[in-house]
Amino acid sequence: MKYYTKRKILNLFFPVRCPVCSELIAGNDRFCIECTEKISRYDGRFSIPGASESYAVFVYDKAIFPAVHILKNGRCGNSAYAFGTYLADVLKSKGIPDRIDFIIPVPLSESSQRQRGYNQSVLIAEVVCAEINRPVRCSVRKIRETREQKTLDREERKINLKDAFQVTENVSGKKILLIDDITTTGSTLSEIALLLRKNGAENVICSAVMKVGKKKTGT
C-alpha cells in the first residue's frame, strides 16, 4: 500500500495534530499556522566531506524541538510527514530528484531501532520518496553501537563513528541522496558519504531536516 493511501486511511481514524503544539489540523497540513510562523528556516551553507552538495530545511532550536521529541520517542504522529514534505520541497527546488538514483536513510544500530521501534530517518525518507518518486534503499547498515554524538566535540565525533557503518549492496556508479533528521557538525553524514564513495558511488548528495546553525526568522 502506497504511503499516501495509508495516510488517508489512518486519518479517518486518528485526527491529525500539529507535531509541535498538538492542536488539531487538517489532514494535509504539516504544522498549525501559529507554529509554522515560529519555526526558523535554515538559510546557511555547509559542506559535507564526501558529498557534492548539502541541504537542510530548519534550524534545530526550541521552536521545533517538540516535533523532534515526538519523532524520536516512539510517537511519530505528524512529524515525519511534516519534515519529509518540507525536505522534499527543498530538494525539488534544487532539481535533486532528476540527479539521483535512490535515497539512503542514515541507519540506526539494530539495538537502537528495536528500542525505538522504527528509524526516524527511514520514515522521513519514505515521505520524500512519495514526493519525488525515487526509491528508498537501506544500503548502509550500522554495525556497532556508538556514543551519543551530541555529547562529543567535533574530533570525538569523527573517532566515535570510525568503522561504524557498512555498505550492504553494490552502489557502484550510483547517484545517491543521503537523508538524516538532524546534523550538527555533519560527522555522521560525512562518514557515510565517504564510505559510499569508497564503495564506488558516483555521487552523494547529503540532506538533513534540521541543522544546528544560522537562523532565518519564519518560514
mmCIF file of C-alpha atoms in Angstrom:
data_model
loop_
_atom_site.group_PDB
_atom_site.id
_atom_site.type_symbol
_atom_site.label_atom_id
_atom_site.label_comp_id
_atom_site.label_asym_id
_atom_site.label_seq_id
_atom_site.Cartn_x
_atom_site.Cartn_y
_atom_site.Cartn_z
ATOM 1 C CA MET A 1 0.000 0.000 0.000
ATOM 2 C CA LYS A 2 1.470 3.328 -1.026
ATOM 3 C CA TYR A 3 2.381 5.959 1.566
ATOM 4 C CA TYR A 4 -0.420 8.449 0.904
ATOM 5 C CA THR A 5 -3.091 5.727 0.721
ATOM 6 C CA LYS A 6 -2.039 4.512 4.164
ATOM 7 C CA ARG A 7 -2.015 8.073 5.438
ATOM 8 C CA LYS A 8 -5.555 8.751 4.196
ATOM 9 C CA ILE A 9 -6.846 5.593 5.889
ATOM 10 C CA LEU A 10 -5.114 6.431 9.170
ATOM 11 C CA ASN A 11 -6.500 9.969 9.052
ATOM 12 C CA LEU A 12 -10.033 8.530 9.054
ATOM 13 C CA PHE A 13 -9.461 7.033 12.496
ATOM 14 C CA PHE A 14 -6.804 9.238 14.078
ATOM 15 C CA PRO A 15 -7.106 13.047 13.997
ATOM 16 C CA VAL A 16 -4.063 14.894 12.649
ATOM 17 C CA ARG A 17 -2.337 17.143 15.142
ATOM 18 C CA CYS A 18 0.417 19.706 14.859
ATOM 19 C CA PRO A 19 3.598 17.879 15.934
ATOM 20 C CA VAL A 20 4.787 20.966 17.833
ATOM 21 C CA CYS A 21 1.755 22.045 19.894
ATOM 22 C CA SER A 22 -0.683 19.109 19.372
ATOM 23 C CA GLU A 23 -3.512 21.309 18.084
ATOM 24 C CA LEU A 24 -5.870 19.649 15.611
ATOM 25 C CA ILE A 25 -5.008 20.461 11.980
ATOM 26 C CA ALA A 26 -6.306 19.476 8.560
ATOM 27 C CA GLY A 27 -5.258 16.123 7.117
ATOM 28 C CA ASN A 28 -2.720 17.553 4.673
ATOM 29 C CA ASP A 29 -1.350 20.250 6.979
ATOM 30 C CA ARG A 30 2.195 19.998 8.305
ATOM 31 C CA PHE A 31 2.095 22.302 11.328
ATOM 32 C CA CYS A 32 -0.566 24.677 12.610
ATOM 33 C CA ILE A 33 -0.376 28.268 11.361
ATOM 34 C CA GLU A 34 0.972 29.636 14.651
ATOM 35 C CA CYS A 35 3.781 27.082 14.909
ATOM 36 C CA THR A 36 4.643 27.475 11.224
ATOM 37 C CA GLU A 37 5.287 31.159 11.849
ATOM 38 C CA LYS A 38 7.609 30.409 14.781
ATOM 39 C CA ILE A 39 9.780 27.766 13.137
ATOM 40 C CA SER A 40 13.059 29.074 11.686
ATOM 41 C CA ARG A 41 14.251 28.029 8.239
ATOM 42 C CA TYR A 42 17.919 27.244 7.770
ATOM 43 C CA ASP A 43 19.474 29.651 5.291
ATOM 44 C CA GLY A 44 23.155 28.932 5.860
ATOM 45 C CA ARG A 45 25.553 26.965 3.717
ATOM 46 C CA PHE A 46 27.502 23.942 4.867
ATOM 47 C CA SER A 47 29.669 21.322 3.221
ATOM 48 C CA ILE A 48 29.993 17.628 3.991
ATOM 49 C CA PRO A 49 33.247 15.829 3.106
ATOM 50 C CA GLY A 50 32.403 13.145 0.549
ATOM 51 C CA ALA A 51 29.258 14.927 -0.678
ATOM 52 C CA SER A 52 28.891 17.207 -3.691
ATOM 53 C CA GLU A 53 26.018 19.190 -2.133
ATOM 54 C CA SER A 54 24.410 19.561 1.287
ATOM 55 C CA TYR A 55 20.972 20.893 2.250
ATOM 56 C CA ALA A 56 18.936 21.464 5.402
ATOM 57 C CA VAL A 57 15.420 22.798 5.968
ATOM 58 C CA PHE A 58 15.064 24.033 9.539
ATOM 59 C CA VAL A 59 17.208 25.392 12.326
ATOM 60 C CA TYR A 60 17.265 22.958 15.231
ATOM 61 C CA ASP A 61 16.045 25.064 18.161
ATOM 62 C CA LYS A 62 13.424 25.154 20.894
ATOM 63 C CA ALA A 63 10.645 26.136 18.465
ATOM 64 C CA ILE A 64 10.875 22.844 16.592
ATOM 65 C CA PHE A 65 12.123 20.639 19.428
ATOM 66 C CA PRO A 66 8.673 19.239 20.449
ATOM 67 C CA ALA A 67 8.231 17.730 16.969
ATOM 68 C CA VAL A 68 11.705 16.187 17.182
ATOM 69 C CA HIS A 69 10.977 14.797 20.642
ATOM 70 C CA ILE A 70 7.814 13.107 19.362
ATOM 71 C CA LEU A 71 9.646 11.694 16.359
ATOM 72 C CA LYS A 72 12.459 10.215 18.442
ATOM 73 C CA ASN A 73 10.458 8.830 21.342
ATOM 74 C CA GLY A 74 8.180 6.297 19.760
ATOM 75 C CA ARG A 75 5.190 8.531 18.958
ATOM 76 C CA CYS A 76 5.847 9.739 15.445
ATOM 77 C CA GLY A 77 2.492 11.462 14.892
ATOM 78 C CA ASN A 78 2.614 14.013 12.069
ATOM 79 C CA SER A 79 6.329 14.767 12.443
ATOM 80 C CA ALA A 80 7.653 12.508 9.697
ATOM 81 C CA TYR A 81 5.069 13.797 7.216
ATOM 82 C CA ALA A 82 5.782 17.444 8.039
ATOM 83 C CA PHE A 83 9.547 17.013 7.937
ATOM 84 C CA GLY A 84 9.529 14.838 4.828
ATOM 85 C CA THR A 85 7.319 17.105 2.748
ATOM 86 C CA TYR A 86 9.289 20.213 3.668
ATOM 87 C CA LEU A 87 12.550 18.445 2.831
ATOM 88 C CA ALA A 88 11.090 17.278 -0.487
ATOM 89 C CA ASP A 89 10.162 20.879 -1.304
ATOM 90 C CA VAL A 90 13.777 21.957 -0.849
ATOM 91 C CA LEU A 91 15.110 19.033 -2.883
ATOM 92 C CA LYS A 92 12.700 19.693 -5.740
ATOM 93 C CA SER A 93 13.632 23.377 -5.770
ATOM 94 C CA LYS A 94 17.265 22.342 -6.309
ATOM 95 C CA GLY A 95 16.482 19.815 -9.041
ATOM 96 C CA ILE A 96 17.749 16.916 -6.925
ATOM 97 C CA PRO A 97 15.163 14.273 -7.989
ATOM 98 C CA ASP A 98 16.457 14.311 -11.566
ATOM 99 C CA ARG A 99 20.025 13.833 -10.378
ATOM 100 C CA ILE A 100 19.755 10.809 -8.080
ATOM 101 C CA ASP A 101 19.038 7.100 -8.477
ATOM 102 C CA PHE A 102 17.774 6.397 -4.973
ATOM 103 C CA ILE A 103 17.598 7.545 -1.340
ATOM 104 C CA ILE A 104 19.519 6.095 1.594
ATOM 105 C CA PRO A 105 18.375 7.000 5.123
ATOM 106 C CA VAL A 106 21.028 7.211 7.840
ATOM 107 C CA PRO A 107 20.758 3.890 9.730
ATOM 108 C CA LEU A 108 20.373 3.226 13.436
ATOM 109 C CA SER A 109 22.065 0.323 15.163
ATOM 110 C CA GLU A 110 19.899 -2.784 15.487
ATOM 111 C CA SER A 111 19.508 -2.341 19.239
ATOM 112 C CA SER A 112 18.542 1.343 18.938
ATOM 113 C CA GLN A 113 15.970 0.549 16.265
ATOM 114 C CA ARG A 114 14.493 -2.271 18.350
ATOM 115 C CA GLN A 115 14.179 0.055 21.330
ATOM 116 C CA ARG A 116 12.506 2.842 19.344
ATOM 117 C CA GLY A 117 10.503 0.565 17.096
ATOM 118 C CA TYR A 118 11.492 2.371 13.898
ATOM 119 C CA ASN A 119 14.190 4.511 12.315
ATOM 120 C CA GLN A 120 13.025 8.130 12.098
ATOM 121 C CA SER A 121 15.256 8.795 9.079
ATOM 122 C CA VAL A 122 13.549 5.936 7.229
ATOM 123 C CA LEU A 123 10.121 7.421 7.970
ATOM 124 C CA ILE A 124 11.233 10.806 6.639
ATOM 125 C CA ALA A 125 12.832 9.165 3.599
ATOM 126 C CA GLU A 126 9.587 7.317 2.805
ATOM 127 C CA VAL A 127 7.725 10.640 2.673
ATOM 128 C CA VAL A 128 10.419 12.127 0.438
ATOM 129 C CA CYS A 129 10.168 9.010 -1.753
ATOM 130 C CA ALA A 130 6.425 9.585 -2.190
ATOM 131 C CA GLU A 131 7.046 13.233 -3.075
ATOM 132 C CA ILE A 132 9.944 12.902 -5.529
ATOM 133 C CA ASN A 133 9.334 9.394 -6.898
ATOM 134 C CA ARG A 134 12.741 7.967 -6.077
ATOM 135 C CA PRO A 135 13.083 4.644 -4.189
ATOM 136 C CA VAL A 136 14.387 4.222 -0.661
ATOM 137 C CA ARG A 137 17.122 1.622 -0.250
ATOM 138 C CA CYS A 138 18.626 0.783 3.127
ATOM 139 C CA SER A 139 22.019 0.080 1.580
ATOM 140 C CA VAL A 140 24.030 1.087 4.640
ATOM 141 C CA ARG A 141 23.964 -0.709 7.995
ATOM 142 C CA LYS A 142 25.247 0.463 11.356
ATOM 143 C CA ILE A 143 27.346 -2.421 12.604
ATOM 144 C CA ARG A 144 28.296 -1.275 16.089
ATOM 145 C CA GLU A 145 26.961 0.905 18.875
ATOM 146 C CA THR A 146 28.434 4.373 19.279
ATOM 147 C CA ARG A 147 28.262 7.030 21.953
ATOM 148 C CA GLU A 148 25.664 9.774 21.507
ATOM 149 C CA GLN A 149 27.112 12.299 19.103
ATOM 150 C CA LYS A 150 25.595 15.262 20.957
ATOM 151 C CA THR A 151 27.816 14.548 23.964
ATOM 152 C CA LEU A 152 31.039 14.812 21.913
ATOM 153 C CA ASP A 153 33.100 17.552 20.325
ATOM 154 C CA ARG A 154 33.920 17.646 16.590
ATOM 155 C CA GLU A 155 37.031 15.465 16.733
ATOM 156 C CA GLU A 156 35.486 12.972 19.160
ATOM 157 C CA ARG A 157 32.509 12.600 16.802
ATOM 158 C CA LYS A 158 34.775 11.521 13.953
ATOM 159 C CA ILE A 159 36.564 8.949 16.118
ATOM 160 C CA ASN A 160 33.269 7.708 17.553
ATOM 161 C CA LEU A 161 31.901 6.900 14.071
ATOM 162 C CA LYS A 162 35.004 5.312 12.576
ATOM 163 C CA ASP A 163 34.151 1.904 11.042
ATOM 164 C CA ALA A 164 30.629 2.080 12.492
ATOM 165 C CA PHE A 165 28.878 1.627 9.123
ATOM 166 C CA GLN A 166 28.872 -0.964 6.353
ATOM 167 C CA VAL A 167 27.617 -0.807 2.767
ATOM 168 C CA THR A 168 25.407 -3.855 2.190
ATOM 169 C CA GLU A 169 24.867 -3.799 -1.578
ATOM 170 C CA ASN A 170 26.519 -2.694 -4.778
ATOM 171 C CA VAL A 171 26.406 1.105 -5.122
ATOM 172 C CA SER A 172 28.997 1.368 -7.864
ATOM 173 C CA GLY A 173 28.168 4.156 -10.336
ATOM 174 C CA LYS A 174 25.064 5.215 -8.385
ATOM 175 C CA LYS A 175 23.934 8.757 -7.574
ATOM 176 C CA ILE A 176 22.649 8.777 -4.025
ATOM 177 C CA LEU A 177 20.664 11.116 -1.769
ATOM 178 C CA LEU A 178 21.543 10.584 1.896
ATOM 179 C CA ILE A 179 18.907 11.678 4.455
ATOM 180 C CA ASP A 180 19.314 12.346 8.173
ATOM 181 C CA ASP A 181 16.969 14.007 10.652
ATOM 182 C CA ILE A 182 19.437 16.321 12.425
ATOM 183 C CA THR A 183 23.017 17.295 11.685
ATOM 184 C CA THR A 184 25.356 19.388 13.799
ATOM 185 C CA THR A 185 28.920 19.046 12.539
ATOM 186 C CA GLY A 186 27.980 16.690 9.692
ATOM 187 C CA SER A 187 30.195 13.886 11.025
ATOM 188 C CA THR A 188 27.631 11.122 10.527
ATOM 189 C CA LEU A 189 26.690 12.231 7.030
ATOM 190 C CA SER A 190 30.364 12.596 6.110
ATOM 191 C CA GLU A 191 31.321 9.164 7.421
ATOM 192 C CA ILE A 192 28.605 7.518 5.325
ATOM 193 C CA ALA A 193 29.146 9.685 2.244
ATOM 194 C CA LEU A 194 32.868 8.891 2.208
ATOM 195 C CA LEU A 195 32.116 5.196 2.692
ATOM 196 C CA LEU A 196 29.667 5.212 -0.242
ATOM 197 C CA ARG A 197 32.223 6.933 -2.457
ATOM 198 C CA LYS A 198 34.862 4.421 -1.378
ATOM 199 C CA ASN A 199 32.465 1.675 -2.483
ATOM 200 C CA GLY A 200 32.091 3.209 -5.938
ATOM 201 C CA ALA A 201 29.134 5.588 -5.684
ATOM 202 C CA GLU A 202 29.385 8.173 -8.454
ATOM 203 C CA ASN A 203 27.909 10.980 -6.371
ATOM 204 C CA VAL A 204 26.415 11.573 -2.922
ATOM 205 C CA ILE A 205 24.139 14.483 -2.002
ATOM 206 C CA CYS A 206 23.518 14.972 1.716
ATOM 207 C CA SER A 207 20.374 16.352 3.310
ATOM 208 C CA ALA A 208 19.035 16.845 6.811
ATOM 209 C CA VAL A 209 15.724 18.123 8.054
ATOM 210 C CA MET A 210 17.419 20.202 10.751
ATOM 211 C CA LYS A 211 20.812 21.835 11.142
ATOM 212 C CA VAL A 212 22.327 23.446 14.188
ATOM 213 C CA GLY A 213 23.344 26.798 12.772
ATOM 214 C CA LYS A 214 22.273 30.041 11.158
ATOM 215 C CA LYS A 215 18.734 31.288 11.629
ATOM 216 C CA LYS A 216 16.228 32.889 9.325
ATOM 217 C CA THR A 217 13.078 34.110 11.054
ATOM 218 C CA GLY A 218 9.851 32.415 9.989
ATOM 219 C CA THR A 219 9.196 30.030 7.103
#
